[in-house]
Amino acid sequence: MTLSITSDNKASPQALDDDLFAPSPRHPESRLEAEWLFLFNKLPPDQWFGADYAYKTSGWLKVHTNIRKRQRILTQISTAYQSGEFGWSEYRSQILKRINMHVLKLHQHHGVEDEGFFPKFIRMYPQLQEGFEILRRDHERLDALLDELQAQNDQLSRTEVEDKVLAVQLHQTLVDVTNLLSQHLSDEEDLVIPILGLRQG
Ligand SMILES: [Fe+2]
Ligand SMILES: [Fe+2]
């Protein structure tokens, strides 16, 4: 925390107020450094859907909403099986195609960001490069987890006789993806949405 110090060596009331009300990232585990938040502070989350910004920000946020929703549904299906609410065949019929679709869409999403958007944003704001490097490394970790999830799903598609060990392994991978995704998406939004909202044209 930095405060402006006045000549008599006391923090000015204005600086104290500014510090108190400065927006902070939306989750306590945010990995974004304070100096990367200069755009976030200009366009905090409560303004992302404002009339002046929503037409520029809502597309990206909607994609993330859909990712979170698909991930939540997969976890719900897996939990329903683990708790005995779904039998083996119901579990397989609900989850197999959904995992295929989710993995495919997430790989595509990461590719578009790594190859298109992120390099463009770094050219616009070179001082954010390190932040985007965190996000790019997240994609590598996520893609490895998604490959694992896909391999488990492929095995599930071939396994007509109940295999509880496989289902537990798949459930754990889903939990791992959920944890990393939730941190990644929030950090990405805090970095990217203000760029999109404040972009001219
Ligand atoms: Fe991403
Ligand atoms: Fe994204």
Coordinates of N, CA and C in Angstrom, one line a residue, residues 13-200:
P13 N -5.4 13.4 3.8 CA -6.8 12.8 3.8 C -7.2 12.3 2.4
Q14 N -6.9 13.1 1.4 CA -7.3 12.8 0.1 C -6.6 11.4 -0.4
A15 N -5.3 11.3 -0.1 CA -4.6 10.1 -0.4 C -5.2 8.9 0.3
L16 N -5.5 9.1 1.6 CA -6.1 8.0 2.4 C -7.4 7.6 1.8
D17 N -8.2 8.6 1.4 CA -9.5 8.3 0.8 C -9.3 7.5 -0.5
D18 N -8.4 8.0 -1.4 CA -8.1 7.4 -2.7 C -7.7 5.9 -2.5
D19 N -6.9 5.7 -1.5 CA -6.4 4.4 -1.2 C -7.5 3.5 -0.7
L20 N -8.4 4.0 0.2 CA -9.4 3.3 0.7 C -10.4 2.8 -0.3
F21 N -10.7 3.7 -1.3 CA -11.7 3.4 -2.3 C -11.1 2.9 -3.6
A22 N -9.8 2.7 -3.7 CA -9.3 2.1 -4.9 C -9.8 0.7 -5.1
P23 N -10.3 0.5 -6.4 CA -10.8 -0.8 -6.7 C -9.7 -1.9 -6.5
S24 N -10.1 -3.1 -6.1 CA -9.2 -4.1 -6.0 C -9.7 -5.3 -6.9
P25 N -8.7 -6.2 -7.3 CA -9.2 -7.3 -8.1 C -10.3 -8.1 -7.4
R26 N -11.0 -8.8 -8.3 CA -12.3 -9.4 -7.7 C -12.1 -10.7 -6.9
H27 N -10.9 -11.2 -6.8 CA -10.8 -12.3 -5.9 C -9.5 -12.2 -5.2
P28 N -9.4 -12.8 -4.0 CA -8.3 -12.6 -3.1 C -7.0 -13.2 -3.6
E29 N -7.1 -14.2 -4.5 CA -5.9 -14.9 -5.0 C -5.4 -14.3 -6.3
S30 N -5.9 -13.1 -6.6 CA -5.5 -12.5 -7.8 C -4.0 -12.4 -7.9
R31 N -3.4 -12.7 -9.1 CA -2.0 -12.7 -9.3 C -1.5 -11.4 -10.0
L32 N -2.5 -10.5 -10.2 CA -2.2 -9.3 -10.9 C -1.5 -8.3 -10.0
E33 N -0.4 -7.7 -10.5 CA 0.4 -6.7 -9.7 C -0.4 -5.4 -9.7
A34 N -0.2 -4.6 -8.6 CA -0.9 -3.3 -8.5 C -0.6 -2.4 -9.7
E35 N 0.7 -2.5 -10.2 CA 1.0 -1.6 -11.3 C 0.4 -2.0 -12.7
W36 N -0.2 -3.2 -12.7 CA -0.9 -3.6 -14.0 C -2.4 -3.2 -13.9
L37 N -2.8 -2.6 -12.9 CA -4.2 -2.3 -12.7 C -4.6 -0.8 -13.0
F38 N -3.8 -0.1 -13.8 CA -4.1 1.3 -14.1 C -5.3 1.4 -15.0
L39 N -5.6 0.4 -15.8 CA -6.8 0.4 -16.7 C -8.0 -0.1 -15.9
F40 N -7.7 -1.1 -15.1 CA -8.8 -1.7 -14.2 C -9.3 -0.6 -13.3
N41 N -8.4 0.3 -12.8 CA -8.9 1.4 -11.9 C -9.7 2.4 -12.6
K42 N -9.4 2.6 -13.9 CA -10.2 3.5 -14.7 C -11.5 3.0 -15.1
L43 N -11.6 1.6 -15.3 CA -12.8 1.0 -15.7 C -13.0 -0.2 -14.8
P44 N -13.5 0.0 -13.5 CA -13.7 -1.1 -12.6 C -14.9 -1.9 -13.0
P45 N -15.0 -3.1 -12.5 CA -16.1 -4.1 -12.9 C -17.5 -3.6 -12.8
D46 N -17.8 -2.7 -11.9 CA -19.2 -2.2 -11.8 C -19.6 -1.3 -13.0
Q47 N -18.6 -1.0 -13.9 CA -18.9 -0.2 -15.1 C -18.8 -1.0 -16.3
W48 N -18.4 -2.3 -16.2 CA -18.2 -3.1 -17.4 C -19.5 -3.2 -18.3
F49 N -20.6 -3.2 -17.6 CA -21.9 -3.4 -18.4 C -22.6 -2.0 -18.6
G50 N -21.9 -0.9 -18.3 CA -22.5 0.4 -18.5 C -22.7 0.6 -20.0
A51 N -23.6 1.6 -20.3 CA -24.0 1.8 -21.7 C -22.8 2.1 -22.6
D52 N -21.8 2.8 -22.1 CA -20.7 3.3 -22.9 C -19.7 2.1 -23.2
Y53 N -19.8 1.0 -22.4 CA -18.8 0.0 -22.5 C -19.3 -1.4 -22.9
A54 N -20.6 -1.7 -22.6 CA -21.1 -3.0 -22.7 C -20.9 -3.6 -24.2
Y55 N -21.1 -2.7 -25.2 CA -21.0 -3.1 -26.6 C -19.6 -3.6 -26.9
K56 N -18.6 -3.1 -26.1 CA -17.2 -3.6 -26.4 C -16.8 -4.7 -25.4
T57 N -17.4 -4.8 -24.3 CA -16.9 -5.8 -23.3 C -17.8 -7.1 -23.2
S58 N -19.0 -7.0 -23.6 CA -19.9 -8.1 -23.3 C -19.6 -9.4 -24.1
G59 N -19.1 -9.2 -25.3 CA -18.8 -10.4 -26.1 C -17.8 -11.3 -25.3
W60 N -16.7 -10.7 -24.8 CA -15.7 -11.5 -24.1 C -16.2 -12.1 -22.9
L61 N -17.0 -11.3 -22.1 CA -17.6 -11.8 -20.8 C -18.6 -12.9 -21.1
K62 N -19.3 -12.8 -22.2 CA -20.3 -13.8 -22.5 C -19.6 -15.2 -22.8
V63 N -18.5 -15.1 -23.5 CA -17.8 -16.4 -23.8 C -17.4 -17.0 -22.5
H64 N -16.9 -16.2 -21.6 CA -16.4 -16.7 -20.3 C -17.6 -17.2 -19.5
T65 N -18.7 -16.6 -19.5 CA -19.9 -17.0 -18.8 C -20.3 -18.4 -19.3
N66 N -20.2 -18.6 -20.6 CA -20.5 -19.9 -21.2 C -19.5 -21.0 -20.8
I67 N -18.2 -20.6 -20.7 CA -17.2 -21.6 -20.3 C -17.5 -22.0 -18.9
R68 N -17.8 -21.0 -18.0 CA -18.0 -21.3 -16.6 C -19.3 -22.2 -16.5
K69 N -20.3 -21.9 -17.3 CA -21.5 -22.7 -17.2 C -21.3 -24.1 -17.6
R70 N -20.6 -24.3 -18.7 CA -20.3 -25.7 -19.2 C -19.5 -26.5 -18.2
Q71 N -18.5 -25.8 -17.6 CA -17.7 -26.4 -16.6 C -18.5 -26.8 -15.4
R72 N -19.5 -25.9 -15.0 CA -20.3 -26.2 -13.8 C -21.3 -27.4 -14.1
I73 N -21.8 -27.5 -15.3 CA -22.7 -28.6 -15.6 C -22.0 -29.9 -15.6
L74 N -20.7 -29.9 -16.1 CA -19.9 -31.2 -16.1 C -19.7 -31.6 -14.7
T75 N -19.4 -30.7 -13.8 CA -19.1 -31.0 -12.4 C -20.4 -31.5 -11.7
Q76 N -21.5 -30.9 -12.1 CA -22.8 -31.4 -11.5 C -23.1 -32.8 -11.9
I77 N -22.9 -33.1 -13.2 CA -23.2 -34.5 -13.7 C -22.2 -35.5 -13.0
S78 N -21.0 -35.1 -12.9 CA -20.0 -36.0 -12.2 C -20.4 -36.2 -10.7
T79 N -20.8 -35.1 -10.1 CA -21.2 -35.2 -8.7 C -22.4 -36.0 -8.5
A80 N -23.3 -35.9 -9.5 CA -24.5 -36.7 -9.4 C -24.2 -38.2 -9.5
Y81 N -23.2 -38.6 -10.3 CA -22.8 -40.0 -10.4 C -22.1 -40.4 -9.0
Q82 N -21.2 -39.5 -8.6 CA -20.4 -39.9 -7.4 C -21.4 -40.0 -6.2
S83 N -22.5 -39.3 -6.1 CA -23.4 -39.3 -5.0 C -24.5 -40.4 -5.2
G84 N -24.4 -41.1 -6.3 CA -25.4 -42.2 -6.5 C -26.7 -41.8 -7.1
E85 N -26.8 -40.5 -7.5 CA -28.0 -40.0 -8.1 C -28.2 -40.5 -9.5
F86 N -27.0 -40.5 -10.2 CA -27.0 -41.1 -11.6 C -26.4 -42.5 -11.6
G87 N -27.0 -43.4 -12.4 CA -26.3 -44.7 -12.6 C -25.2 -44.5 -13.7
W88 N -24.5 -45.6 -14.0 CA -23.4 -45.6 -14.9 C -23.8 -45.1 -16.3
S89 N -24.9 -45.7 -16.8 CA -25.3 -45.3 -18.2 C -25.8 -43.9 -18.3
E90 N -26.5 -43.5 -17.3 CA -27.0 -42.1 -17.3 C -25.8 -41.1 -17.3
Y91 N -24.9 -41.4 -16.4 CA -23.7 -40.6 -16.3 C -22.9 -40.5 -17.6
R92 N -22.7 -41.7 -18.2 CA -22.0 -41.7 -19.5 C -22.7 -40.9 -20.6
S93 N -24.0 -41.1 -20.7 CA -24.8 -40.5 -21.7 C -24.9 -39.0 -21.5
Q94 N -24.8 -38.5 -20.3 CA -24.8 -37.1 -20.0 C -23.5 -36.4 -20.3
I95 N -22.4 -37.1 -19.9 CA -21.1 -36.4 -19.9 C -20.2 -36.5 -21.1
L96 N -20.4 -37.7 -21.8 CA -19.4 -37.9 -22.9 C -19.3 -36.8 -24.0
K97 N -20.5 -36.5 -24.5 CA -20.4 -35.5 -25.6 C -20.1 -34.1 -25.1
R98 N -20.6 -33.9 -23.9 CA -20.4 -32.5 -23.3 C -18.9 -32.3 -23.1
I99 N -18.2 -33.3 -22.6 CA -16.7 -33.1 -22.4 C -16.0 -32.9 -23.7
N100 N -16.4 -33.7 -24.7 CA -15.8 -33.5 -26.1 C -15.9 -32.0 -26.5
M101 N -17.1 -31.5 -26.4 CA -17.4 -30.2 -26.9 C -16.7 -29.1 -26.1
H102 N -16.7 -29.3 -24.8 CA -16.0 -28.3 -23.9 C -14.5 -28.3 -24.1
V103 N -13.9 -29.4 -24.2 CA -12.4 -29.5 -24.5 C -12.1 -28.8 -25.8
L104 N -12.9 -29.1 -26.8 CA -12.6 -28.5 -28.1 C -12.7 -27.0 -28.1
K105 N -13.8 -26.5 -27.5 CA -14.1 -25.1 -27.5 C -13.0 -24.4 -26.6
L106 N -12.6 -25.0 -25.5 CA -11.5 -24.3 -24.7 C -10.2 -24.3 -25.4
H107 N -9.8 -25.4 -26.1 CA -8.6 -25.3 -26.9 C -8.7 -24.2 -27.9
Q108 N -9.8 -24.1 -28.6 CA -9.9 -23.0 -29.6 C -9.8 -21.7 -29.0
H109 N -10.5 -21.5 -27.9 CA -10.5 -20.2 -27.2 C -9.1 -19.8 -26.8
H110 N -8.3 -20.7 -26.2 CA -6.9 -20.4 -25.8 C -6.1 -20.1 -27.1
G111 N -6.3 -20.8 -28.2 CA -5.5 -20.5 -29.4 C -5.8 -19.1 -29.9
V112 N -7.0 -18.7 -29.9 CA -7.4 -17.4 -30.4 C -6.8 -16.3 -29.5
E113 N -6.7 -16.5 -28.2 CA -6.1 -15.6 -27.3 C -4.6 -15.5 -27.4
D114 N -4.0 -16.7 -27.4 CA -2.5 -16.7 -27.5 C -2.0 -16.2 -28.8
E115 N -2.7 -16.5 -29.9 CA -2.1 -16.2 -31.2 C -2.6 -14.8 -31.7
G116 N -3.8 -14.4 -31.3 CA -4.4 -13.1 -31.8 C -4.4 -12.0 -30.8
F117 N -5.3 -12.2 -29.8 CA -5.6 -11.1 -28.9 C -4.4 -10.7 -28.0
F118 N -3.8 -11.7 -27.3 CA -2.8 -11.3 -26.3 C -1.6 -10.5 -27.0
P119 N -1.1 -11.0 -28.1 CA 0.0 -10.3 -28.7 C -0.4 -8.9 -29.1
K120 N -1.6 -8.7 -29.5 CA -2.1 -7.4 -29.9 C -2.2 -6.5 -28.6
F121 N -2.7 -7.0 -27.5 CA -2.8 -6.2 -26.3 C -1.5 -5.9 -25.8
I122 N -0.5 -6.8 -25.9 CA 0.9 -6.5 -25.5 C 1.5 -5.3 -26.3
R123 N 1.2 -5.4 -27.6 CA 1.7 -4.2 -28.5 C 1.1 -2.9 -28.0
M124 N -0.2 -3.0 -27.6 CA -0.9 -1.7 -27.1 C -0.3 -1.3 -25.8
Y125 N -0.1 -2.2 -24.9 CA 0.4 -1.9 -23.5 C 1.6 -2.9 -23.1
P126 N 2.8 -2.5 -23.6 CA 3.9 -3.4 -23.3 C 4.1 -3.6 -21.8
Q127 N 3.7 -2.6 -21.0 CA 3.9 -2.8 -19.5 C 3.1 -3.9 -18.9
L128 N 2.1 -4.4 -19.7 CA 1.3 -5.5 -19.2 C 1.8 -6.9 -19.6
Q129 N 3.0 -6.9 -20.3 CA 3.5 -8.2 -20.9 C 3.6 -9.3 -19.8
E130 N 4.1 -9.0 -18.7 CA 4.2 -10.0 -17.6 C 2.9 -10.6 -17.2
G131 N 1.9 -9.8 -17.1 CA 0.5 -10.2 -16.8 C 0.0 -11.2 -17.8
F132 N 0.2 -10.9 -19.1 CA -0.2 -11.8 -20.2 C 0.6 -13.1 -20.2
E133 N 1.8 -13.0 -19.7 CA 2.7 -14.2 -19.7 C 2.1 -15.2 -18.6
I134 N 1.5 -14.6 -17.5 CA 0.9 -15.5 -16.5 C -0.3 -16.2 -17.2
L135 N -1.1 -15.4 -18.0 CA -2.3 -16.0 -18.6 C -1.9 -17.1 -19.7
R136 N -0.8 -16.8 -20.4 CA -0.3 -17.8 -21.4 C 0.1 -19.1 -20.8
R137 N 0.8 -18.9 -19.6 CA 1.3 -20.2 -18.9 C 0.1 -20.9 -18.3
D138 N -1.0 -20.2 -17.9 CA -2.2 -20.8 -17.5 C -2.8 -21.7 -18.6
H139 N -2.8 -21.1 -19.8 CA -3.3 -21.9 -21.0 C -2.5 -23.2 -21.1
E140 N -1.2 -23.2 -21.0 CA -0.4 -24.4 -21.1 C -0.8 -25.4 -20.1
R141 N -1.0 -24.9 -18.8 CA -1.4 -25.9 -17.7 C -2.8 -26.4 -18.0
L142 N -3.7 -25.5 -18.4 CA -5.1 -25.9 -18.7 C -5.1 -26.9 -19.8
D143 N -4.4 -26.6 -20.9 CA -4.4 -27.5 -22.0 C -3.9 -28.9 -21.7
A144 N -2.9 -28.9 -20.8 CA -2.4 -30.3 -20.3 C -3.5 -31.0 -19.5
L145 N -4.2 -30.2 -18.7 CA -5.3 -30.8 -17.9 C -6.5 -31.3 -18.8
L146 N -6.7 -30.5 -19.8 CA -7.8 -30.8 -20.8 C -7.5 -32.0 -21.6
D147 N -6.2 -32.2 -21.9 CA -5.7 -33.4 -22.6 C -6.0 -34.6 -21.8
E148 N -5.7 -34.5 -20.5 CA -5.9 -35.6 -19.5 C -7.4 -35.9 -19.4
L149 N -8.2 -34.8 -19.4 CA -9.7 -35.0 -19.3 C -10.2 -35.7 -20.5
Q150 N -9.7 -35.3 -21.7 CA -10.1 -35.9 -23.0 C -9.7 -37.4 -23.0
A151 N -8.5 -37.7 -22.5 CA -8.1 -39.1 -22.5 C -9.0 -39.9 -21.6
Q152 N -9.3 -39.4 -20.5 CA -10.2 -40.1 -19.5 C -11.6 -40.3 -20.1
N153 N -12.0 -39.2 -20.9 CA -13.3 -39.3 -21.5 C -13.4 -40.3 -22.6
D154 N -12.3 -40.4 -23.4 CA -12.2 -41.4 -24.4 C -12.2 -42.8 -23.9
Q155 N -11.6 -43.0 -22.7 CA -11.6 -44.3 -22.1 C -13.0 -44.5 -21.6
L156 N -13.7 -43.5 -21.0 CA -15.1 -43.7 -20.6 C -16.0 -44.1 -21.7
S157 N -15.7 -43.5 -22.9 CA -16.6 -43.9 -24.0 C -16.5 -45.4 -24.4
R158 N -15.3 -46.0 -24.1 CA -15.1 -47.4 -24.4 C -15.5 -48.3 -23.2
T159 N -15.9 -47.8 -22.1 CA -16.1 -48.5 -20.9 C -17.5 -48.7 -20.5
E160 N -18.1 -49.8 -21.0 CA -19.6 -49.9 -20.8 C -19.9 -50.5 -19.4
V161 N -18.9 -51.3 -18.9 CA -19.1 -51.9 -17.6 C -18.5 -50.8 -16.6
E162 N -19.3 -50.6 -15.5 CA -19.0 -49.6 -14.6 C -17.5 -49.7 -14.1
D163 N -16.9 -48.5 -14.1 CA -15.5 -48.4 -13.6 C -15.4 -47.2 -12.7
K164 N -15.6 -47.5 -11.4 CA -15.6 -46.4 -10.4 C -14.3 -45.7 -10.3
V165 N -13.2 -46.4 -10.5 CA -11.9 -45.7 -10.4 C -11.7 -44.7 -11.5
L166 N -12.1 -45.1 -12.7 CA -12.0 -44.1 -13.8 C -12.9 -42.9 -13.5
A167 N -14.1 -43.1 -13.0 CA -15.0 -42.0 -12.7 C -14.4 -41.0 -11.6
V168 N -13.7 -41.6 -10.6 CA -13.1 -40.8 -9.6 C -12.0 -40.0 -10.2
Q169 N -11.2 -40.6 -11.0 CA -10.1 -39.9 -11.7 C -10.6 -38.7 -12.5
L170 N -11.6 -39.0 -13.3 CA -12.2 -38.0 -14.1 C -12.8 -36.8 -13.3
H171 N -13.4 -37.2 -12.2 CA -14.0 -36.2 -11.3 C -12.9 -35.3 -10.8
Q172 N -11.8 -35.9 -10.4 CA -10.6 -35.1 -9.8 C -10.1 -34.1 -10.9
T173 N -10.0 -34.6 -12.1 CA -9.5 -33.7 -13.2 C -10.5 -32.6 -13.4
L174 N -11.8 -32.8 -13.3 CA -12.8 -31.8 -13.4 C -12.6 -30.7 -12.3
V175 N -12.3 -31.2 -11.1 CA -12.1 -30.3 -10.0 C -10.9 -29.4 -10.3
D176 N -9.8 -30.1 -10.7 CA -8.6 -29.3 -11.0 C -8.8 -28.3 -12.1
V177 N -9.5 -28.6 -13.2 CA -9.8 -27.7 -14.2 C -10.7 -26.5 -13.7
T178 N -11.7 -26.8 -12.8 CA -12.5 -25.8 -12.3 C -11.7 -24.8 -11.5
N179 N -10.8 -25.3 -10.6 CA -10.0 -24.4 -9.8 C -9.1 -23.5 -10.6
L180 N -8.4 -24.1 -11.6 CA -7.5 -23.3 -12.4 C -8.3 -22.3 -13.3
L181 N -9.4 -22.8 -13.9 CA -10.2 -22.0 -14.8 C -10.7 -20.7 -14.0
S182 N -11.2 -21.0 -12.8 CA -11.9 -19.9 -12.1 C -10.8 -18.8 -11.8
Q183 N -9.6 -19.1 -11.4 CA -8.6 -18.1 -11.2 C -8.2 -17.5 -12.5
H184 N -8.0 -18.3 -13.5 CA -7.6 -17.8 -14.8 C -8.6 -16.8 -15.4
L185 N -9.8 -17.2 -15.4 CA -10.8 -16.3 -16.1 C -11.0 -15.0 -15.4
S186 N -10.9 -15.0 -14.0 CA -11.1 -13.8 -13.3 C -9.9 -12.8 -13.5
D187 N -8.7 -13.4 -13.5 CA -7.5 -12.6 -13.7 C -7.5 -12.0 -15.2
E188 N -7.9 -12.9 -16.1 CA -7.9 -12.5 -17.5 C -8.9 -11.3 -17.7
E189 N -10.1 -11.5 -17.1 CA -11.1 -10.4 -17.2 C -10.6 -9.1 -16.6
D190 N -9.9 -9.2 -15.4 CA -9.5 -7.9 -14.8 C -8.4 -7.2 -15.6
L191 N -7.7 -8.0 -16.4 CA -6.6 -7.4 -17.3 C -7.2 -7.0 -18.6
V192 N -8.1 -7.8 -19.2 CA -8.5 -7.6 -20.6 C -9.7 -6.7 -20.7
I193 N -10.7 -6.9 -19.9 CA -12.0 -6.2 -20.1 C -11.8 -4.6 -20.1
P194 N -10.9 -4.1 -19.2 CA -10.7 -2.6 -19.3 C -10.0 -2.2 -20.6
I195 N -9.2 -3.1 -21.1 CA -8.5 -2.7 -22.4 C -9.6 -2.6 -23.5
L196 N -10.5 -3.6 -23.5 CA -11.6 -3.6 -24.5 C -12.5 -2.4 -24.3
G197 N -12.9 -2.2 -23.1 CA -13.9 -1.1 -22.8 C -13.3 0.3 -23.1
L198 N -12.0 0.5 -22.9 CA -11.4 1.8 -23.1 C -10.9 2.0 -24.5
R199 N -10.9 0.9 -25.3 CA -10.4 1.0 -26.6 C -11.2 1.9 -27.5
Q200 N -10.6 2.7 -28.3 CA -11.4 3.7 -29.2 C -11.8 2.9 -30.4

